[in-house]
XYZ file of N, CA and C in Angstrom:
369
model
N 0.621 -1.224 0.188
C -0.078 0.138 -0.185
C 1.018 0.923 -0.084
N 0.749 1.942 -0.505
C 1.516 3.509 -0.837
C 0.898 4.200 0.293
N 2.341 4.444 1.002
C 2.226 5.540 1.999
C 3.004 6.834 1.521
N 1.963 8.251 1.760
C 2.711 9.188 1.689
C 2.723 10.374 3.019
N 3.413 10.882 3.206
C 3.879 11.791 4.308
C 4.267 12.893 4.200
N 3.448 14.069 4.274
C 3.596 15.593 4.226
C 4.561 16.221 5.131
N 5.274 17.117 5.034
C 5.805 17.807 6.097
C 6.468 18.844 5.251
N 6.783 20.091 6.409
C 6.825 21.326 6.061
C 5.761 22.424 5.840
N 4.590 22.581 6.487
C 3.402 23.509 6.732
C 4.294 24.286 8.065
N 3.447 25.270 8.051
C 3.619 26.334 9.062
C 2.476 27.325 8.788
N 3.057 28.547 9.650
C 2.679 29.973 9.492
C 3.324 31.259 8.833
N 3.015 31.686 7.980
C 4.031 32.910 7.401
C 3.267 34.084 7.221
N 3.895 35.107 7.191
C 3.509 36.145 6.526
C 3.099 36.339 4.888
N 2.404 37.271 4.610
C 2.218 37.185 3.033
C 3.415 37.916 2.725
N 3.912 37.124 1.334
C 5.170 37.602 0.701
C 5.978 36.507 0.916
N 5.825 35.669 2.057
C 6.733 34.727 2.617
C 6.689 33.479 1.945
N 8.077 32.562 2.361
C 7.911 31.095 1.390
C 7.942 30.085 2.566
N 7.526 28.876 1.873
C 7.436 27.607 2.489
C 8.194 26.619 1.600
N 8.290 25.568 1.962
C 8.785 24.387 1.117
C 8.050 22.889 1.851
N 7.144 22.531 1.116
C 6.463 20.935 1.656
C 7.320 19.956 0.956
N 7.529 18.689 1.720
C 7.693 17.927 1.292
C 6.769 16.767 1.124
N 7.095 16.005 0.531
C 6.179 14.694 0.481
C 7.161 13.271 0.270
N 7.083 12.631 1.229
C 7.837 11.427 1.396
C 7.080 10.273 0.944
N 7.478 9.402 -0.078
C 6.519 8.348 -0.798
C 7.221 7.277 -0.149
N 6.196 6.078 0.257
C 6.936 4.431 0.322
C 5.845 3.545 -0.594
N 6.251 2.547 -0.985
C 5.964 1.396 -2.051
C 5.333 2.127 -3.399
N 5.804 3.150 -3.773
C 5.562 3.185 -4.989
C 6.228 2.260 -5.905
N 6.032 1.425 -6.541
C 6.828 0.277 -7.360
C 6.798 0.650 -8.621
N 5.743 1.460 -9.483
C 5.686 1.459 -10.901
C 6.880 2.473 -11.435
N 7.172 2.318 -12.507
C 8.288 3.195 -13.310
C 7.499 4.255 -13.414
N 6.382 4.296 -14.014
C 5.799 5.265 -14.299
C 4.644 5.869 -13.152
N 4.529 6.865 -12.773
C 3.891 7.295 -11.552
C 3.528 9.096 -11.815
N 2.449 9.429 -10.953
C 2.066 11.031 -10.885
C 2.299 11.340 -9.475
N 2.896 12.476 -9.292
C 2.664 12.815 -7.576
C 2.084 14.468 -8.048
N 1.483 14.566 -6.907
C 0.628 15.808 -7.155
C 0.652 16.811 -5.594
N 0.016 17.951 -5.757
C -0.019 18.749 -4.547
C -1.711 19.125 -4.680
N -2.327 19.004 -3.475
C -3.799 19.344 -3.723
C -4.229 20.065 -2.542
N -4.884 21.241 -2.236
C -5.116 22.054 -1.169
C -6.677 21.956 -0.819
N -6.863 22.134 0.376
C -8.502 21.767 0.818
C -8.917 23.071 1.652
N -9.677 23.805 1.492
C -10.355 24.838 2.389
C -11.929 24.595 2.419
N -12.175 25.005 3.655
C -14.078 24.721 3.722
C -14.650 25.490 2.714
N -14.111 26.952 2.456
C -14.630 27.519 1.251
C -14.649 27.231 0.249
N -13.596 26.662 -0.208
C -13.275 26.243 -1.833
C -13.214 25.215 -1.957
N -13.212 24.313 -1.180
C -13.038 22.793 -1.250
C -11.890 22.293 -1.612
N -11.932 20.961 -2.298
C -10.150 20.594 -3.073
C -10.135 21.217 -4.392
N -8.851 21.705 -4.294
C -8.306 22.367 -5.123
C -7.004 21.913 -5.975
N -6.697 21.233 -7.024
C -5.353 20.669 -7.652
C -4.359 22.033 -7.533
N -2.944 21.942 -7.193
C -1.950 23.041 -7.359
C -1.218 22.749 -8.305
N -0.430 21.292 -7.941
C 0.896 21.400 -9.176
C 1.027 19.825 -9.450
N 1.258 19.354 -10.196
C 1.866 18.096 -10.548
C 2.877 17.441 -11.236
N 3.840 16.391 -11.122
C 4.922 16.153 -11.703
C 4.840 14.478 -12.053
N 5.199 14.054 -13.006
C 5.297 12.832 -13.356
C 6.823 12.228 -13.504
N 6.738 10.785 -13.719
C 8.350 10.388 -13.605
C 8.897 10.547 -14.686
N 8.460 11.413 -15.783
C 9.048 11.879 -16.552
C 9.531 13.578 -16.544
N 9.037 13.781 -15.216
C 9.654 15.279 -14.919
C 8.377 16.113 -15.596
N 7.740 15.853 -16.148
C 6.509 16.751 -16.545
C 5.587 17.365 -15.501
N 5.696 18.875 -15.457
C 4.964 19.526 -14.533
C 3.793 20.210 -15.013
N 2.718 20.497 -14.365
C 1.565 21.198 -14.250
C 1.065 22.193 -13.381
N 0.684 23.393 -13.406
C 0.076 24.204 -12.644
C -0.993 24.638 -12.630
N -1.537 24.927 -11.295
C -2.925 25.873 -11.472
C -2.696 27.334 -11.664
N -3.571 27.856 -12.669
C -3.443 29.076 -12.715
C -3.064 30.535 -11.558
N -3.579 29.852 -10.703
C -3.677 30.641 -9.090
C -1.838 30.464 -8.672
N -1.328 29.651 -9.079
C 0.077 29.432 -8.632
C 1.129 29.602 -9.286
N 1.051 29.750 -10.444
C 1.973 29.896 -11.509
C 2.958 31.133 -11.579
N 4.270 30.694 -11.227
C 5.035 31.835 -11.245
C 5.556 31.820 -9.871
N 4.706 31.261 -8.838
C 5.085 31.426 -7.519
C 5.457 30.206 -6.649
N 4.562 28.941 -7.334
C 4.942 27.824 -6.597
C 5.793 26.711 -7.895
N 6.610 25.998 -7.442
C 7.346 25.426 -7.828
C 7.364 23.515 -7.326
N 7.054 22.746 -8.259
C 7.261 21.516 -8.097
C 8.252 20.610 -8.212
N 8.888 20.005 -7.474
C 10.078 19.095 -8.071
C 10.133 18.016 -7.219
N 11.047 16.970 -7.681
C 10.900 15.562 -6.929
C 12.610 15.008 -7.112
N 12.657 14.431 -6.091
C 13.909 13.338 -6.008
C 13.638 11.910 -6.565
N 13.772 11.660 -7.834
C 13.110 10.686 -8.463
C 13.958 9.158 -7.859
N 15.176 9.307 -7.318
C 15.684 8.002 -6.518
C 14.879 7.702 -5.374
N 14.207 8.718 -4.575
C 13.641 8.647 -3.480
C 12.019 8.623 -3.809
N 11.630 9.030 -4.661
C 10.087 9.268 -5.275
C 9.521 10.130 -3.968
N 10.435 11.579 -3.939
C 10.124 12.604 -3.018
C 9.701 13.583 -3.588
N 8.704 14.414 -3.393
C 7.933 15.500 -4.232
C 8.238 16.589 -3.432
N 8.478 17.793 -3.922
C 8.729 19.025 -3.282
C 7.655 19.808 -3.801
N 7.271 21.091 -2.739
C 6.248 21.918 -3.200
C 7.295 23.346 -2.914
N 7.966 24.042 -3.287
C 8.037 25.610 -3.178
C 7.539 26.368 -3.298
N 7.036 26.967 -2.453
C 6.055 28.013 -2.551
C 6.589 29.501 -2.184
N 6.885 30.617 -2.924
C 7.102 31.772 -2.549
C 5.795 32.710 -2.707
N 6.404 33.966 -2.341
C 5.452 35.312 -2.569
C 3.687 34.576 -2.055
N 3.959 34.174 -0.971
C 2.435 33.462 -0.664
C 1.252 34.485 -0.034
N 0.131 34.040 -0.374
C -0.966 34.995 -0.519
C -1.858 34.318 0.792
N -2.609 35.280 1.528
C -3.557 34.593 2.303
C -4.479 33.868 1.853
N -4.867 34.076 0.460
C -5.780 32.913 -0.088
C -4.764 31.382 -0.545
N -3.804 31.356 -0.094
C -2.857 30.286 -0.241
C -3.050 29.482 1.067
N -3.955 29.722 2.299
C -3.888 29.569 3.279
C -4.876 27.954 3.142
N -4.557 26.874 3.521
C -5.215 25.569 3.095
C -4.716 24.220 3.606
N -4.804 23.121 3.876
C -4.448 22.008 3.973
C -3.924 21.394 2.774
N -2.982 21.404 2.782
C -2.218 20.978 1.641
C -2.134 19.334 1.748
N -2.525 18.492 0.659
C -1.932 17.047 0.743
C -1.062 16.889 -0.812
N -0.738 15.895 -0.400
C 0.233 14.935 -1.348
C -0.468 13.837 -1.792
N -0.613 14.027 -2.866
C -1.273 12.483 -3.747
C -0.409 12.219 -4.814
N -0.654 10.822 -5.047
C 0.108 9.643 -5.941
C -0.850 8.481 -6.763
N -0.210 8.291 -7.613
C -1.006 7.230 -8.437
C 0.272 6.633 -9.608
N -0.027 5.572 -10.043
C 0.358 4.799 -10.934
C 0.032 5.497 -12.341
N 0.813 5.760 -13.199
C 0.480 5.964 -14.599
C 1.195 7.669 -14.661
N 1.061 8.189 -15.973
C 1.398 9.563 -15.775
C 0.277 10.274 -15.525
N 0.904 11.714 -15.228
C -0.413 12.678 -14.830
C -1.111 13.105 -16.080
N -2.215 12.088 -16.453
C -2.896 12.515 -17.780
C -3.708 13.732 -17.779
N -4.045 14.339 -16.618
C -4.830 15.723 -16.983
C -3.904 16.611 -15.858
N -2.815 16.427 -16.045
C -2.044 17.397 -15.362
C -2.185 17.563 -13.737
N -2.301 18.795 -13.263
C -2.790 19.075 -11.771
C -4.441 18.598 -11.313
N -4.545 18.232 -12.409
C -6.595 17.980 -12.202
C -6.408 16.338 -12.132
N -5.522 15.685 -12.383
C -5.305 14.126 -12.704
C -5.833 13.585 -11.426
N -7.184 12.659 -11.099
C -7.381 11.959 -10.156
C -6.354 10.977 -9.576
N -6.288 11.160 -8.681
C -5.190 9.964 -8.017
C -5.821 9.416 -6.701
N -5.502 8.207 -6.446
C -6.080 7.267 -5.451
C -5.597 7.205 -4.046
N -4.211 7.840 -3.985
C -3.307 7.801 -2.807
C -3.050 9.244 -2.435
N -3.309 9.044 -1.009
C -3.263 10.532 -0.282
C -2.637 10.508 0.908
N -1.719 11.805 1.336
C -1.195 11.673 2.672
C -2.194 12.224 3.771
N -1.784 12.455 4.595
C -2.504 12.931 5.749
C -2.714 14.824 5.806
N -1.894 15.540 5.314
C -2.022 16.782 4.870
C -1.005 17.736 5.731
N -0.845 18.713 5.216
C -0.153 19.586 6.497
C -0.542 21.084 5.831
N -0.989 21.524 7.353
C -1.546 23.065 7.264
C -0.508 24.096 7.105
N -1.005 24.960 6.020
C -0.378 26.203 5.339
C -1.079 27.383 6.158
N -0.813 28.598 6.594
C -1.583 29.464 6.921
C -0.804 30.853 6.724
N -1.089 31.662 5.904
C -0.681 32.801 5.266
C -1.064 34.354 6.098
N -0.645 35.193 6.809
C -1.387 36.175 7.307
C -1.089 37.218 6.582
N -1.936 38.315 6.596
C -1.754 39.441 5.894
C -1.234 40.799 6.780
C-alpha cells in the first residue's frame, strides 16, 4: 500500500515562502504521478501542481510563477516550493500519488493521499 507523508507546513506572513515535502513508500511502478492538492472549507479541494516520473509538470493558474514542484526520483519524494505566499493560499495541503502519468496534469484524479500539512498565510 502506498504511503505518503507530508511535512513543511506552517504559518508565514504574506510574501513569505515555505517548502513542502512529500515522502513516499511502496510506489513500485516505473511511471507515476505525484501532485499537491489543497483544501479549504470555502473552496473545497483544489489541484495545485503535479509532476510525473518523466518530470513533466503542471500548475494551476493561481500558483503559476510562485510555486515550483520538483522531485527526487531516486527516493520518489516530491517538493513544493511556495514563494510570494498570499492569504488565499492558506489551506490544508495534501500530497497525492498514483501509477501512470499525470494524464490531466494537476487535475489528474489520484488514489493515494497523505494526511496533509497546514499552511497559514497572514496578511
